[in-house]
């Protein structure tokens, strides 16, 4: 098995340009792959233990997308007899299910979680704040704006759970030396080059526990989960759905014939990459990092 890893890069490109039904389907797949990787834990076991006998919980999911994490959590808590209010927030409501098809415990609302001031009714009312998939929106390793939002929303003693991936650590793997992965590698290199130009970093995720402590969180724990070999094909398909939409980030050949990457060349490379994956090549990000911490009482 041969492997190529793009490390130390800065990948803002993973903020998907398309917000349609295909993007929502990809997010559903990504959710289930996350769960497979983190051993099925919607909540860290420390948080689960702390709420075992709780009632009337309030939980916020920042960047909730189509609400799939909240929907799964509702089922789990309902089965345990725990009453809960689940609030999802996202900057765009396009992926929100209609309220008629959601459990009554779930409410989804449009909100830019980086905006200030935050709505007064949100301040200090949540037992748990969940964050996932924000690594592409953290500029210059500055986690303070998002941690400040989480701290503002949490009750004293409330928990933050942040689950994310090192978006600057892509891997293309071939099952044998005889099967080319050149097109997949070239796509990843183009993504790295574009991201470098955008100035985002990813190495802060490995020390997110330190950042939580610096922001006065207690009981802080960080755990890294390796992606499962049996999930690599599904991860590949998830990323292919993303990559297929990234051509919009490049100029057309007609507009900029000297560009190192154009819409046309991206689409051509993508077609070749799909052929490689049909021969067994996989694309993934190797690991998921979960960090939890508790607001001081």
Coordinates of C-alpha atoms in Angstrom, one line a residue:
X1 CA 0.0 0.0 0.0
X2 CA 1.4 3.4 -1.0
X3 CA 0.6 6.6 0.8
X4 CA 0.9 10.3 0.1
X5 CA 0.2 12.8 2.9
X6 CA -0.2 16.5 2.5
X7 CA 0.8 17.9 5.9
X8 CA 1.3 21.4 7.2
X9 CA -1.1 23.0 4.8
X10 CA -3.9 25.4 5.3
X11 CA -7.2 24.3 3.8
X12 CA -10.0 26.8 3.7
X13 CA -11.3 25.1 0.5
X14 CA -13.2 22.6 2.6
X15 CA -15.9 25.1 3.2
X16 CA -18.2 23.8 0.5
X17 CA -19.2 26.3 -2.2
X18 CA -22.4 24.4 -3.0
X19 CA -25.3 24.3 -0.5
X20 CA -27.7 22.0 -2.2
X21 CA -29.3 18.6 -1.6
X22 CA -26.1 16.8 -2.6
X23 CA -24.1 18.8 0.0
X24 CA -26.7 17.8 2.6
X25 CA -26.4 14.1 1.6
X26 CA -22.6 14.4 1.9
X27 CA -23.1 15.8 5.4
X28 CA -25.3 12.9 6.4
X29 CA -22.6 10.5 5.2
X30 CA -19.9 12.5 7.0
X31 CA -21.9 12.3 10.2
X32 CA -22.1 8.5 10.2
X33 CA -18.4 8.2 9.3
X34 CA -17.6 10.5 12.2
X35 CA -19.6 8.2 14.5
X36 CA -17.8 5.1 13.2
X37 CA -14.5 6.8 13.9
X38 CA -15.3 8.0 17.4
X39 CA -16.7 4.6 18.4
X40 CA -20.3 5.7 18.2
X41 CA -20.0 8.4 20.9
X42 CA -22.4 11.3 20.2
X43 CA -21.2 12.7 23.6
X44 CA -17.9 12.1 25.3
X45 CA -18.2 9.6 28.1
X46 CA -17.4 12.2 30.7
X47 CA -20.3 14.3 29.6
X48 CA -22.6 11.3 29.4
X49 CA -21.7 10.4 33.0
X50 CA -22.4 14.0 34.2
X51 CA -25.9 14.0 32.7
X52 CA -26.9 10.4 33.6
X53 CA -29.5 11.6 36.1
X54 CA -30.2 15.0 34.5
X55 CA -33.6 16.4 33.4
X56 CA -34.6 19.5 31.4
X57 CA -31.2 19.7 29.7
X58 CA -30.5 22.4 27.1
X59 CA -28.0 21.6 24.4
X60 CA -26.8 23.8 21.5
X61 CA -25.2 22.6 18.3
X62 CA -23.2 25.3 16.5
X63 CA -22.9 24.9 12.8
X64 CA -25.7 22.3 12.9
X65 CA -26.1 22.0 9.1
X66 CA -29.0 19.6 8.5
X67 CA -29.4 18.8 12.2
X68 CA -28.4 15.2 11.9
X69 CA -26.3 15.2 15.2
X70 CA -29.2 16.7 17.1
X71 CA -31.6 14.2 15.6
X72 CA -29.5 11.2 16.6
X73 CA -28.9 12.7 20.1
X74 CA -32.6 13.2 20.6
X75 CA -33.2 9.5 20.0
X76 CA -30.4 8.5 22.4
X77 CA -31.6 10.8 25.2
X78 CA -35.2 10.0 24.7
X79 CA -34.5 6.3 25.0
X80 CA -32.8 7.0 28.3
X81 CA -35.8 9.0 29.6
X82 CA -33.8 12.3 29.7
X83 CA -35.9 15.4 28.8
X84 CA -34.0 17.9 26.7
X85 CA -34.3 21.0 24.5
X86 CA -32.0 20.8 21.5
X87 CA -31.2 24.0 19.6
X88 CA -29.2 24.0 16.4
X89 CA -27.6 27.1 14.9
X90 CA -26.2 27.7 11.4
X91 CA -25.4 30.6 9.3
X92 CA -27.6 29.2 6.4
X93 CA -30.9 27.4 6.9
X94 CA -30.9 25.8 3.5
X95 CA -30.2 22.3 4.9
X96 CA -32.7 22.6 7.8
X97 CA -35.5 19.9 7.7
X98 CA -39.0 21.4 7.9
X99 CA -40.0 21.7 11.6
X100 CA -43.0 19.4 10.9
X101 CA -40.5 16.5 10.4
X102 CA -38.4 17.2 13.5
X103 CA -39.0 16.0 17.0
X104 CA -40.6 18.6 19.2
X105 CA -37.4 18.9 21.3
X106 CA -35.4 20.2 18.3
X107 CA -35.4 23.8 17.1
X108 CA -33.1 25.0 14.3
X109 CA -32.3 28.7 13.9
X110 CA -30.3 30.9 11.6
X111 CA -27.3 32.5 13.4
X112 CA -23.7 33.5 12.7
X113 CA -22.0 32.2 15.8
X114 CA -19.2 34.7 15.3
X115 CA -21.5 37.7 15.3
X116 CA -21.6 40.1 18.3
X117 CA -23.6 40.7 20.3
X118 CA -25.1 37.2 20.7
X119 CA -28.9 37.1 21.3
X120 CA -29.5 37.8 25.0
X121 CA -31.8 34.7 25.4
X122 CA -28.9 32.4 24.5
X123 CA -26.5 33.7 27.2
X124 CA -25.7 31.3 30.0
X125 CA -28.5 28.8 29.4
X126 CA -26.9 25.7 27.9
X127 CA -25.7 22.6 29.7
X128 CA -23.7 21.4 26.6
X129 CA -22.4 23.2 23.5
X130 CA -21.4 21.0 20.6
X131 CA -19.0 22.1 17.9
X132 CA -18.1 20.1 14.8
X133 CA -16.6 21.0 11.4
X134 CA -15.3 24.5 12.2
X135 CA -11.6 23.9 11.4
X136 CA -11.9 25.6 8.0
X137 CA -13.2 28.8 9.7
X138 CA -10.5 29.3 12.3
X139 CA -8.1 32.0 10.9
X140 CA -4.5 32.3 12.1
X141 CA -5.1 29.5 14.7
X142 CA -7.3 32.0 16.6
X143 CA -9.9 29.9 18.4
X144 CA -10.8 32.7 20.8
X145 CA -13.9 33.9 19.0
X146 CA -15.5 30.5 18.9
X147 CA -14.5 29.6 22.4
X148 CA -15.8 32.9 23.6
X149 CA -19.2 32.1 22.0
X150 CA -19.2 28.7 23.7
X151 CA -18.4 30.2 27.1
X152 CA -21.1 32.8 26.7
X153 CA -23.7 30.2 25.9
X154 CA -22.8 27.7 28.7
X155 CA -24.2 27.6 32.2
X156 CA -21.6 27.5 35.0
X157 CA -20.5 23.8 35.0
X158 CA -21.6 23.3 31.4
X159 CA -19.6 21.3 28.9
X160 CA -18.1 22.1 25.5
X161 CA -17.5 19.3 23.1
X162 CA -15.5 20.1 19.9
X163 CA -15.0 17.4 17.3
X164 CA -13.0 18.2 14.2
X165 CA -10.4 16.9 11.7
X166 CA -7.0 18.0 10.7
X167 CA -7.9 19.4 7.3
X168 CA -4.3 20.0 6.5
X169 CA -3.5 16.3 6.8
X170 CA -4.8 14.6 3.7
X171 CA -3.8 11.2 2.5
X172 CA -4.1 9.4 -0.8
X173 CA -3.4 5.7 -0.7
X174 CA -3.2 3.1 -3.4
X175 CA -3.7 -0.6 -2.7
X176 CA -0.7 -1.5 -4.7
X177 CA 2.3 0.1 -6.6
X178 CA 0.7 -0.9 -9.9
X179 CA -2.4 1.3 -9.4
X180 CA -1.7 5.0 -10.0
X181 CA -2.9 7.7 -7.6
X182 CA -1.3 10.6 -9.5
X183 CA -4.6 12.4 -10.2
X184 CA -5.8 12.2 -6.6
X185 CA -2.4 13.5 -5.4
X186 CA -2.5 16.4 -7.9
X187 CA -6.0 17.4 -6.7
X188 CA -4.8 17.3 -3.1
X189 CA -1.7 19.4 -4.0
X190 CA -3.9 22.0 -5.7
X191 CA -6.1 22.1 -2.7
X192 CA -3.1 22.6 -0.5
X193 CA -1.7 25.4 -2.8
X194 CA -5.0 27.2 -2.8
X195 CA -5.4 26.9 1.0
X196 CA -1.8 28.1 1.6
X197 CA -2.8 31.2 -0.3
X198 CA -5.8 31.7 2.0
X199 CA -3.7 31.6 5.1
X200 CA -5.6 29.1 7.3
X201 CA -3.7 26.7 9.6
X202 CA -4.7 23.4 11.1
X203 CA -2.0 22.5 13.6
X204 CA -3.9 24.2 16.5
X205 CA -6.3 21.3 16.6
X206 CA -3.7 19.0 18.1
X207 CA -3.3 21.4 21.1
X208 CA -6.9 22.4 21.4
X209 CA -6.9 21.1 25.0
X210 CA -4.3 23.8 25.8
X211 CA -6.4 26.5 24.3
X212 CA -9.4 25.4 26.4
X213 CA -7.3 25.6 29.5
X214 CA -6.1 29.0 28.5
X215 CA -9.8 30.1 28.3
X216 CA -10.4 28.8 31.9
X217 CA -12.1 25.5 31.0
X218 CA -11.8 22.8 33.6
X219 CA -11.7 19.0 33.3
X220 CA -10.2 19.3 29.8
X221 CA -9.5 16.2 27.8
X222 CA -8.3 15.6 24.2
X223 CA -8.5 12.3 22.3
X224 CA -7.5 11.4 18.8
X225 CA -9.3 8.7 16.9
X226 CA -7.8 7.0 13.8
X227 CA -10.1 6.5 10.8
X228 CA -11.0 2.8 10.3
X229 CA -9.7 1.0 7.3
X230 CA -13.1 -0.4 6.5
X231 CA -14.5 3.2 6.2
X232 CA -11.9 4.5 3.8
X233 CA -14.0 3.9 0.7
X234 CA -16.9 5.8 2.2
X235 CA -14.6 8.7 3.3
X236 CA -13.3 8.7 -0.3
X237 CA -16.8 9.0 -1.7
X238 CA -17.6 11.8 0.8
X239 CA -14.5 13.8 -0.3
X240 CA -15.2 13.2 -4.0
X241 CA -18.6 14.8 -3.6
X242 CA -16.9 17.8 -2.1
X243 CA -14.1 17.9 -4.7
X244 CA -16.6 17.8 -7.6
X245 CA -17.9 21.2 -6.5
X246 CA -14.5 22.9 -6.1
X247 CA -14.1 23.7 -9.8
X248 CA -16.0 27.0 -9.0
X249 CA -13.0 28.2 -7.1
X250 CA -10.8 28.3 -10.2
X251 CA -10.9 30.6 -13.3
X252 CA -11.9 29.4 -16.7
X253 CA -9.3 28.7 -19.3
X254 CA -10.8 31.5 -21.4
X255 CA -10.6 34.0 -18.5
X256 CA -7.1 33.1 -17.3
X257 CA -5.2 30.9 -19.8
X258 CA -2.0 31.2 -17.7
X259 CA -3.6 30.0 -14.4
X260 CA -1.9 27.0 -12.8
X261 CA -5.3 25.4 -12.3
X262 CA -8.5 26.2 -14.3
X263 CA -12.1 24.9 -14.1
X264 CA -11.4 22.8 -17.1
X265 CA -8.2 21.3 -15.8
X266 CA -9.7 20.6 -12.4
X267 CA -12.7 18.8 -14.0
X268 CA -10.3 16.8 -16.1
X269 CA -8.2 15.8 -13.1
X270 CA -11.3 15.0 -11.1
X271 CA -12.5 12.6 -13.8
X272 CA -9.1 10.8 -13.7
X273 CA -9.2 10.7 -9.9
X274 CA -12.6 9.0 -9.9
X275 CA -11.1 6.4 -12.2
X276 CA -8.3 5.9 -9.8
X277 CA -10.7 5.4 -6.9
X278 CA -12.6 2.9 -8.9
X279 CA -9.3 0.9 -8.9
X280 CA -9.1 1.1 -5.1
X281 CA -7.3 4.4 -4.4
X282 CA -8.7 6.1 -1.3
X283 CA -8.6 9.7 0.0
X284 CA -9.0 10.5 3.7
X285 CA -7.8 12.7 6.6
X286 CA -6.5 10.0 8.9
X287 CA -7.9 11.1 12.2
X288 CA -10.6 12.9 14.2
X289 CA -9.8 14.9 17.3
X290 CA -12.4 15.3 20.1
X291 CA -11.7 17.9 22.8
X292 CA -14.0 18.5 25.8
X293 CA -13.9 20.9 28.7
X294 CA -16.2 22.3 31.4
X295 CA -17.0 25.9 32.2
X296 CA -16.0 26.8 35.7
X297 CA -18.9 26.7 38.2

